Amino acid sequence: MNRIRQVVRLQMPAWPQILGWTWSMTAVGFGIHLLSVMANHDPGDGVTTTGGLVSVYGVAIGMATVSVTQIFPYALGMSVTRREFYLAWSLLAVVQSVVYALVLSLLRAVEQATGYWGVGMRYFGLPFMDDANPVLLLLGYAVPMLVVTHLGILLGTVHLRWGTTGVLASVTLAFTALGLAAALTTWTRQWHAIGRWLLDQPPAALLAGWPVLVAAAFAVGGYRLIRRATA
């Protein structure tokens, strides 16, 4: 653990830039949505959910991918093993997810206290989170962040292993598989059954339980790849 903490400190100089870009882009997205809603605001319209929260998680994927590809060669030059590097990054991903969850929960509270920014715009919250208790709310923010961060790390390790071609090929294969699965579901008329299954799941399973399994799968995949990665 002492060695892992040393590797974590090795990666810390990049974090001000990661945090700066992540929250700067989030602020820009929030501002654009706010101006758009203000331009068309009608008090009788109620609350509008923008879905802008997704952008926070999208930026996190990109930041994790870029950071891994930039820091890994330097870490190898400092005699850091691949195992130590990956475990340190995974630890940072957990810490980042918790911190981001706290910030997003605070922003959601401000959002509600201001009457959804005074114009009925829901940006940092989602309707199904309204009845969540504080612990479940934090998990609802933190666990998906852990998923996308490990997805970004996985994409970074793919780039280290096979370069840009590998990343593009992986993304293409993933979208192809998802498209074929959607087509098969439509052909077999199973969308209703899937929807019913989702509705039957407890909130904790949807917000934290199943996403944790996805994050674990990404983490295992990234670890296996980085063992053969080169700088």
PDB file of C-alpha atoms in Angstrom:
ATOM      1  CA  MET A   1       0.000   0.000   0.000  1.00  0.00           C
ATOM      2  CA  ASN A   2       2.896   2.375   0.645  1.00  0.00           C
ATOM      3  CA  ARG A   3       4.055   1.835  -2.928  1.00  0.00           C
ATOM      4  CA  ILE A   4       0.542   2.425  -4.268  1.00  0.00           C
ATOM      5  CA  ARG A   5       0.293   5.692  -2.324  1.00  0.00           C
ATOM      6  CA  GLN A   6       3.612   6.789  -3.825  1.00  0.00           C
ATOM      7  CA  VAL A   7       2.297   6.075  -7.326  1.00  0.00           C
ATOM      8  CA  VAL A   8      -0.895   8.012  -6.504  1.00  0.00           C
ATOM      9  CA  ARG A   9       1.232  11.019  -5.519  1.00  0.00           C
ATOM     10  CA  LEU A  10       3.119  10.617  -8.795  1.00  0.00           C
ATOM     11  CA  GLN A  11      -0.152  11.131 -10.668  1.00  0.00           C
ATOM     12  CA  MET A  12      -1.458  13.991  -8.530  1.00  0.00           C
ATOM     13  CA  PRO A  13       0.229  16.855 -10.493  1.00  0.00           C
ATOM     14  CA  ALA A  14      -2.113  16.127 -13.418  1.00  0.00           C
ATOM     15  CA  TRP A  15      -5.268  16.392 -11.324  1.00  0.00           C
ATOM     16  CA  PRO A  16      -5.607  20.183 -11.187  1.00  0.00           C
ATOM     17  CA  GLN A  17      -5.758  20.132 -14.987  1.00  0.00           C
ATOM     18  CA  ILE A  18      -8.211  17.214 -15.017  1.00  0.00           C
ATOM     19  CA  LEU A  19     -10.505  18.899 -12.501  1.00  0.00           C
ATOM     20  CA  GLY A  20     -10.154  22.269 -14.205  1.00  0.00           C
ATOM     21  CA  TRP A  21     -11.143  20.985 -17.638  1.00  0.00           C
ATOM     22  CA  THR A  22     -13.939  18.779 -16.306  1.00  0.00           C
ATOM     23  CA  TRP A  23     -15.688  21.493 -14.336  1.00  0.00           C
ATOM     24  CA  SER A  24     -14.950  24.239 -16.862  1.00  0.00           C
ATOM     25  CA  MET A  25     -16.691  22.213 -19.573  1.00  0.00           C
ATOM     26  CA  THR A  26     -19.514  21.462 -17.156  1.00  0.00           C
ATOM     27  CA  ALA A  27     -19.912  25.174 -16.402  1.00  0.00           C
ATOM     28  CA  VAL A  28     -19.997  26.005 -20.124  1.00  0.00           C
ATOM     29  CA  GLY A  29     -22.636  23.342 -20.762  1.00  0.00           C
ATOM     30  CA  PHE A  30     -24.682  24.552 -17.815  1.00  0.00           C
ATOM     31  CA  GLY A  31     -24.500  28.164 -19.024  1.00  0.00           C
ATOM     32  CA  ILE A  32     -25.607  27.255 -22.546  1.00  0.00           C
ATOM     33  CA  HIS A  33     -28.562  25.249 -21.249  1.00  0.00           C
ATOM     34  CA  LEU A  34     -29.538  28.024 -18.831  1.00  0.00           C
ATOM     35  CA  LEU A  35     -29.524  30.673 -21.562  1.00  0.00           C
ATOM     36  CA  SER A  36     -31.549  28.406 -23.838  1.00  0.00           C
ATOM     37  CA  VAL A  37     -34.182  27.708 -21.176  1.00  0.00           C
ATOM     38  CA  MET A  38     -34.344  31.381 -20.149  1.00  0.00           C
ATOM     39  CA  ALA A  39     -35.032  32.378 -23.745  1.00  0.00           C
ATOM     40  CA  ASN A  40     -38.092  30.133 -23.894  1.00  0.00           C
ATOM     41  CA  HIS A  41     -39.164  30.120 -20.254  1.00  0.00           C
ATOM     42  CA  ASP A  42     -42.848  30.103 -19.388  1.00  0.00           C
ATOM     43  CA  PRO A  43     -43.726  29.812 -15.672  1.00  0.00           C
ATOM     44  CA  GLY A  44     -46.610  27.531 -16.594  1.00  0.00           C
ATOM     45  CA  ASP A  45     -44.347  24.952 -18.222  1.00  0.00           C
ATOM     46  CA  GLY A  46     -43.184  23.423 -14.932  1.00  0.00           C
ATOM     47  CA  VAL A  47     -39.731  21.873 -14.552  1.00  0.00           C
ATOM     48  CA  THR A  48     -37.689  20.996 -17.637  1.00  0.00           C
ATOM     49  CA  THR A  49     -35.140  18.206 -17.350  1.00  0.00           C
ATOM     50  CA  THR A  50     -32.258  18.974 -19.713  1.00  0.00           C
ATOM     51  CA  GLY A  51     -30.229  15.807 -19.293  1.00  0.00           C
ATOM     52  CA  GLY A  52     -27.110  17.965 -19.163  1.00  0.00           C
ATOM     53  CA  LEU A  53     -25.795  15.887 -16.278  1.00  0.00           C
ATOM     54  CA  VAL A  54     -24.706  13.306 -18.856  1.00  0.00           C
ATOM     55  CA  SER A  55     -22.042  15.746 -20.082  1.00  0.00           C
ATOM     56  CA  VAL A  56     -20.234  15.557 -16.729  1.00  0.00           C
ATOM     57  CA  TYR A  57     -19.844  11.814 -17.151  1.00  0.00           C
ATOM     58  CA  GLY A  58     -18.902  12.156 -20.807  1.00  0.00           C
ATOM     59  CA  VAL A  59     -16.077  14.551 -19.966  1.00  0.00           C
ATOM     60  CA  ALA A  60     -14.895  12.159 -17.240  1.00  0.00           C
ATOM     61  CA  ILE A  61     -14.437   9.410 -19.849  1.00  0.00           C
ATOM     62  CA  GLY A  62     -12.267  11.650 -22.013  1.00  0.00           C
ATOM     63  CA  MET A  63     -10.200  12.931 -19.097  1.00  0.00           C
ATOM     64  CA  ALA A  64      -9.501   9.411 -17.822  1.00  0.00           C
ATOM     65  CA  THR A  65      -8.501   8.199 -21.290  1.00  0.00           C
ATOM     66  CA  VAL A  66      -6.139  11.086 -21.982  1.00  0.00           C
ATOM     67  CA  SER A  67      -4.610  10.993 -18.502  1.00  0.00           C
ATOM     68  CA  VAL A  68      -3.793   7.291 -18.667  1.00  0.00           C
ATOM     69  CA  THR A  69      -2.113   7.590 -22.058  1.00  0.00           C
ATOM     70  CA  GLN A  70      -0.062  10.619 -20.973  1.00  0.00           C
ATOM     71  CA  ILE A  71       1.016   9.477 -17.506  1.00  0.00           C
ATOM     72  CA  PHE A  72       1.731   5.801 -18.207  1.00  0.00           C
ATOM     73  CA  PRO A  73       5.003   6.305 -20.154  1.00  0.00           C
ATOM     74  CA  TYR A  74       6.296   8.650 -17.450  1.00  0.00           C
ATOM     75  CA  ALA A  75       5.355   6.159 -14.724  1.00  0.00           C
ATOM     76  CA  LEU A  76       7.221   3.343 -16.473  1.00  0.00           C
ATOM     77  CA  GLY A  77      10.254   5.603 -16.699  1.00  0.00           C
ATOM     78  CA  MET A  78      10.077   5.990 -12.910  1.00  0.00           C
ATOM     79  CA  SER A  79      10.240   2.196 -12.510  1.00  0.00           C
ATOM     80  CA  VAL A  80       6.551   1.898 -11.629  1.00  0.00           C
ATOM     81  CA  THR A  81       5.138  -1.521 -12.463  1.00  0.00           C
ATOM     82  CA  ARG A  82       2.014  -1.877 -14.556  1.00  0.00           C
ATOM     83  CA  ARG A  83       0.179  -3.435 -11.611  1.00  0.00           C
ATOM     84  CA  GLU A  84       1.092  -0.539  -9.310  1.00  0.00           C
ATOM     85  CA  PHE A  85       0.100   2.013 -11.919  1.00  0.00           C
ATOM     86  CA  TYR A  86      -3.290   0.430 -12.531  1.00  0.00           C
ATOM     87  CA  LEU A  87      -4.117  -0.085  -8.860  1.00  0.00           C
ATOM     88  CA  ALA A  88      -3.185   3.540  -8.135  1.00  0.00           C
ATOM     89  CA  TRP A  89      -5.391   4.754 -10.967  1.00  0.00           C
ATOM     90  CA  SER A  90      -8.275   2.620  -9.749  1.00  0.00           C
ATOM     91  CA  LEU A  91      -7.871   4.071  -6.259  1.00  0.00           C
ATOM     92  CA  LEU A  92      -7.924   7.572  -7.712  1.00  0.00           C
ATOM     93  CA  ALA A  93     -11.061   6.663  -9.679  1.00  0.00           C
ATOM     94  CA  VAL A  94     -12.837   5.711  -6.457  1.00  0.00           C
ATOM     95  CA  VAL A  95     -11.769   8.930  -4.720  1.00  0.00           C
ATOM     96  CA  GLN A  96     -12.752  11.009  -7.742  1.00  0.00           C
ATOM     97  CA  SER A  97     -16.168   9.348  -7.905  1.00  0.00           C
ATOM     98  CA  VAL A  98     -16.889  10.100  -4.250  1.00  0.00           C
ATOM     99  CA  VAL A  99     -15.730  13.721  -4.540  1.00  0.00           C
ATOM    100  CA  TYR A 100     -17.724  14.290  -7.730  1.00  0.00           C
ATOM    101  CA  ALA A 101     -20.787  12.721  -6.093  1.00  0.00           C
ATOM    102  CA  LEU A 102     -20.526  15.138  -3.169  1.00  0.00           C
ATOM    103  CA  VAL A 103     -20.186  18.127  -5.499  1.00  0.00           C
ATOM    104  CA  LEU A 104     -23.087  17.015  -7.694  1.00  0.00           C
ATOM    105  CA  SER A 105     -25.272  16.405  -4.641  1.00  0.00           C
ATOM    106  CA  LEU A 106     -24.499  19.925  -3.433  1.00  0.00           C
ATOM    107  CA  LEU A 107     -25.290  21.398  -6.851  1.00  0.00           C
ATOM    108  CA  ARG A 108     -28.545  19.443  -6.918  1.00  0.00           C
ATOM    109  CA  ALA A 109     -29.459  20.864  -3.509  1.00  0.00           C
ATOM    110  CA  VAL A 110     -28.729  24.409  -4.746  1.00  0.00           C
ATOM    111  CA  GLU A 111     -30.760  23.675  -7.855  1.00  0.00           C
ATOM    112  CA  GLN A 112     -33.799  22.714  -5.815  1.00  0.00           C
ATOM    113  CA  ALA A 113     -33.347  25.553  -3.308  1.00  0.00           C
ATOM    114  CA  THR A 114     -33.338  28.142  -6.106  1.00  0.00           C
ATOM    115  CA  GLY A 115     -36.481  26.789  -7.699  1.00  0.00           C
ATOM    116  CA  TYR A 116     -34.471  25.060 -10.407  1.00  0.00           C
ATOM    117  CA  TRP A 117     -32.336  28.144 -11.088  1.00  0.00           C
ATOM    118  CA  GLY A 118     -35.417  30.341 -11.166  1.00  0.00           C
ATOM    119  CA  VAL A 119     -36.447  29.142 -14.608  1.00  0.00           C
ATOM    120  CA  GLY A 120     -37.569  25.563 -13.953  1.00  0.00           C
ATOM    121  CA  MET A 121     -34.406  23.937 -15.332  1.00  0.00           C
ATOM    122  CA  ARG A 122     -33.336  20.606 -13.852  1.00  0.00           C
ATOM    123  CA  TYR A 123     -29.683  20.150 -14.791  1.00  0.00           C
ATOM    124  CA  PHE A 124     -27.840  18.336 -11.991  1.00  0.00           C
ATOM    125  CA  GLY A 125     -30.667  16.070 -10.889  1.00  0.00           C
ATOM    126  CA  LEU A 126     -32.960  13.513 -12.455  1.00  0.00           C
ATOM    127  CA  PRO A 127     -36.656  12.959 -11.676  1.00  0.00           C
ATOM    128  CA  PHE A 128     -36.207   9.438 -10.302  1.00  0.00           C
ATOM    129  CA  MET A 129     -33.712  10.780  -7.734  1.00  0.00           C
ATOM    130  CA  ASP A 130     -36.321  12.938  -6.002  1.00  0.00           C
ATOM    131  CA  ASP A 131     -37.329  10.205  -3.558  1.00  0.00           C
ATOM    132  CA  ALA A 132     -33.828   8.830  -2.952  1.00  0.00           C
ATOM    133  CA  ASN A 133     -32.362   9.001   0.544  1.00  0.00           C
ATOM    134  CA  PRO A 134     -28.993  10.801   0.957  1.00  0.00           C
ATOM    135  CA  VAL A 135     -26.929   7.596   0.864  1.00  0.00           C
ATOM    136  CA  LEU A 136     -28.660   6.281  -2.241  1.00  0.00           C
ATOM    137  CA  LEU A 137     -28.366   9.708  -3.838  1.00  0.00           C
ATOM    138  CA  LEU A 138     -24.597   9.735  -3.327  1.00  0.00           C
ATOM    139  CA  LEU A 139     -24.335   6.215  -4.718  1.00  0.00           C
ATOM    140  CA  GLY A 140     -26.482   7.258  -7.670  1.00  0.00           C
ATOM    141  CA  TYR A 141     -23.876   9.861  -8.564  1.00  0.00           C
ATOM    142  CA  ALA A 142     -20.714   8.042  -7.481  1.00  0.00           C
ATOM    143  CA  VAL A 143     -21.206   4.576  -8.965  1.00  0.00           C
ATOM    144  CA  PRO A 144     -21.996   5.719 -12.538  1.00  0.00           C
ATOM    145  CA  MET A 145     -18.962   8.021 -12.279  1.00  0.00           C
ATOM    146  CA  LEU A 146     -16.889   4.997 -11.273  1.00  0.00           C
ATOM    147  CA  VAL A 147     -18.249   3.147 -14.310  1.00  0.00           C
ATOM    148  CA  VAL A 148     -17.394   5.859 -16.835  1.00  0.00           C
ATOM    149  CA  THR A 149     -13.988   6.540 -15.276  1.00  0.00           C
ATOM    150  CA  HIS A 150     -13.044   2.884 -15.598  1.00  0.00           C
ATOM    151  CA  LEU A 151     -14.420   2.941 -19.144  1.00  0.00           C
ATOM    152  CA  GLY A 152     -12.060   5.844 -19.849  1.00  0.00           C
ATOM    153  CA  ILE A 153      -9.179   3.942 -18.251  1.00  0.00           C
ATOM    154  CA  LEU A 154     -10.074   0.900 -20.370  1.00  0.00           C
ATOM    155  CA  LEU A 155     -10.043   2.996 -23.549  1.00  0.00           C
ATOM    156  CA  GLY A 156      -6.699   4.428 -22.476  1.00  0.00           C
ATOM    157  CA  THR A 157      -5.226   0.959 -22.048  1.00  0.00           C
ATOM    158  CA  VAL A 158      -6.624  -0.053 -25.441  1.00  0.00           C
ATOM    159  CA  HIS A 159      -4.800   2.939 -26.924  1.00  0.00           C
ATOM    160  CA  LEU A 160      -1.582   1.971 -25.142  1.00  0.00           C
ATOM    161  CA  ARG A 161      -1.895  -1.584 -26.454  1.00  0.00           C
ATOM    162  CA  TRP A 162      -3.086  -1.025 -30.041  1.00  0.00           C
ATOM    163  CA  GLY A 163      -3.041   2.722 -30.665  1.00  0.00           C
ATOM    164  CA  THR A 164      -5.782   4.865 -32.186  1.00  0.00           C
ATOM    165  CA  THR A 165      -6.797   2.081 -34.574  1.00  0.00           C
ATOM    166  CA  GLY A 166      -7.487  -0.172 -31.617  1.00  0.00           C
ATOM    167  CA  VAL A 167      -9.663   2.444 -29.912  1.00  0.00           C
ATOM    168  CA  LEU A 168     -11.686   3.133 -33.062  1.00  0.00           C
ATOM    169  CA  ALA A 169     -12.076  -0.571 -33.770  1.00  0.00           C
ATOM    170  CA  SER A 170     -13.187  -1.238 -30.189  1.00  0.00           C
ATOM    171  CA  VAL A 171     -15.750   1.563 -30.249  1.00  0.00           C
ATOM    172  CA  THR A 172     -17.033   0.373 -33.630  1.00  0.00           C
ATOM    173  CA  LEU A 173     -17.388  -3.200 -32.386  1.00  0.00           C
ATOM    174  CA  ALA A 174     -19.148  -2.029 -29.219  1.00  0.00           C
ATOM    175  CA  PHE A 175     -21.682   0.070 -31.139  1.00  0.00           C
ATOM    176  CA  THR A 176     -22.203  -2.765 -33.626  1.00  0.00           C
ATOM    177  CA  ALA A 177     -22.876  -5.227 -30.805  1.00  0.00           C
ATOM    178  CA  LEU A 178     -25.293  -2.817 -29.123  1.00  0.00           C
ATOM    179  CA  GLY A 179     -27.071  -2.184 -32.422  1.00  0.00           C
ATOM    180  CA  LEU A 180     -27.436  -5.882 -33.137  1.00  0.00           C
ATOM    181  CA  ALA A 181     -28.702  -6.490 -29.604  1.00  0.00           C
ATOM    182  CA  ALA A 182     -31.287  -3.723 -30.024  1.00  0.00           C
ATOM    183  CA  ALA A 183     -32.352  -5.142 -33.384  1.00  0.00           C
ATOM    184  CA  LEU A 184     -32.666  -8.642 -31.909  1.00  0.00           C
ATOM    185  CA  THR A 185     -34.706  -7.305 -28.985  1.00  0.00           C
ATOM    186  CA  THR A 186     -37.028  -5.522 -31.386  1.00  0.00           C
ATOM    187  CA  TRP A 187     -37.335  -8.605 -33.604  1.00  0.00           C
ATOM    188  CA  THR A 188     -38.221 -10.833 -30.632  1.00  0.00           C
ATOM    189  CA  ARG A 189     -40.514  -8.168 -29.135  1.00  0.00           C
ATOM    190  CA  GLN A 190     -38.747  -8.172 -25.787  1.00  0.00           C
ATOM    191  CA  TRP A 191     -38.626  -4.430 -25.050  1.00  0.00           C
ATOM    192  CA  HIS A 192     -41.739  -4.657 -22.884  1.00  0.00           C
ATOM    193  CA  ALA A 193     -40.243  -7.497 -20.842  1.00  0.00           C
ATOM    194  CA  ILE A 194     -37.010  -5.575 -20.368  1.00  0.00           C
ATOM    195  CA  GLY A 195     -38.929  -2.486 -19.288  1.00  0.00           C
ATOM    196  CA  ARG A 196     -40.952  -4.523 -16.801  1.00  0.00           C
ATOM    197  CA  TRP A 197     -37.767  -6.091 -15.410  1.00  0.00           C
ATOM    198  CA  LEU A 198     -36.211  -2.643 -14.911  1.00  0.00           C
ATOM    199  CA  LEU A 199     -39.313  -1.359 -13.148  1.00  0.00           C
ATOM    200  CA  ASP A 200     -39.227  -4.358 -10.823  1.00  0.00           C
ATOM    201  CA  GLN A 201     -35.642  -3.620  -9.751  1.00  0.00           C
ATOM    202  CA  PRO A 202     -35.126  -1.797  -6.430  1.00  0.00           C
ATOM    203  CA  PRO A 203     -33.589   1.696  -6.764  1.00  0.00           C
ATOM    204  CA  ALA A 204     -30.381   0.557  -5.056  1.00  0.00           C
ATOM    205  CA  ALA A 205     -29.853  -2.120  -7.706  1.00  0.00           C
ATOM    206  CA  LEU A 206     -30.388   0.282 -10.609  1.00  0.00           C
ATOM    207  CA  LEU A 207     -28.326   3.147  -9.177  1.00  0.00           C
ATOM    208  CA  ALA A 208     -25.510   1.168  -7.606  1.00  0.00           C
ATOM    209  CA  GLY A 209     -25.792  -2.626  -7.760  1.00  0.00           C
ATOM    210  CA  TRP A 210     -25.724  -3.381 -11.480  1.00  0.00           C
ATOM    211  CA  PRO A 211     -23.422  -0.445 -12.344  1.00  0.00           C
ATOM    212  CA  VAL A 212     -20.831  -1.755  -9.860  1.00  0.00           C
ATOM    213  CA  LEU A 213     -20.693  -5.007 -11.832  1.00  0.00           C
ATOM    214  CA  VAL A 214     -20.154  -3.048 -15.046  1.00  0.00           C
ATOM    215  CA  ALA A 215     -17.363  -1.020 -13.419  1.00  0.00           C
ATOM    216  CA  ALA A 216     -15.741  -4.256 -12.211  1.00  0.00           C
ATOM    217  CA  ALA A 217     -15.867  -5.694 -15.738  1.00  0.00           C
ATOM    218  CA  PHE A 218     -14.211  -2.572 -17.168  1.00  0.00           C
ATOM    219  CA  ALA A 219     -11.589  -2.655 -14.399  1.00  0.00           C
ATOM    220  CA  VAL A 220     -10.705  -6.297 -15.058  1.00  0.00           C
ATOM    221  CA  GLY A 221     -10.514  -5.682 -18.798  1.00  0.00           C
ATOM    222  CA  GLY A 222      -8.268  -2.662 -18.353  1.00  0.00           C
ATOM    223  CA  TYR A 223      -5.969  -4.521 -15.967  1.00  0.00           C
ATOM    224  CA  ARG A 224      -5.542  -7.444 -18.349  1.00  0.00           C
ATOM    225  CA  LEU A 225      -4.714  -5.111 -21.221  1.00  0.00           C
ATOM    226  CA  ILE A 226      -2.270  -2.880 -19.377  1.00  0.00           C
ATOM    227  CA  ARG A 227      -0.155  -5.882 -18.432  1.00  0.00           C
ATOM    228  CA  ARG A 228       0.854  -6.077 -22.102  1.00  0.00           C
ATOM    229  CA  ALA A 229       0.839  -2.351 -22.847  1.00  0.00           C
ATOM    230  CA  THR A 230       3.968  -0.513 -23.954  1.00  0.00           C
ATOM    231  CA  ALA A 231       4.847   3.143 -23.698  1.00  0.00           C
TER     232      ALA A 231
END
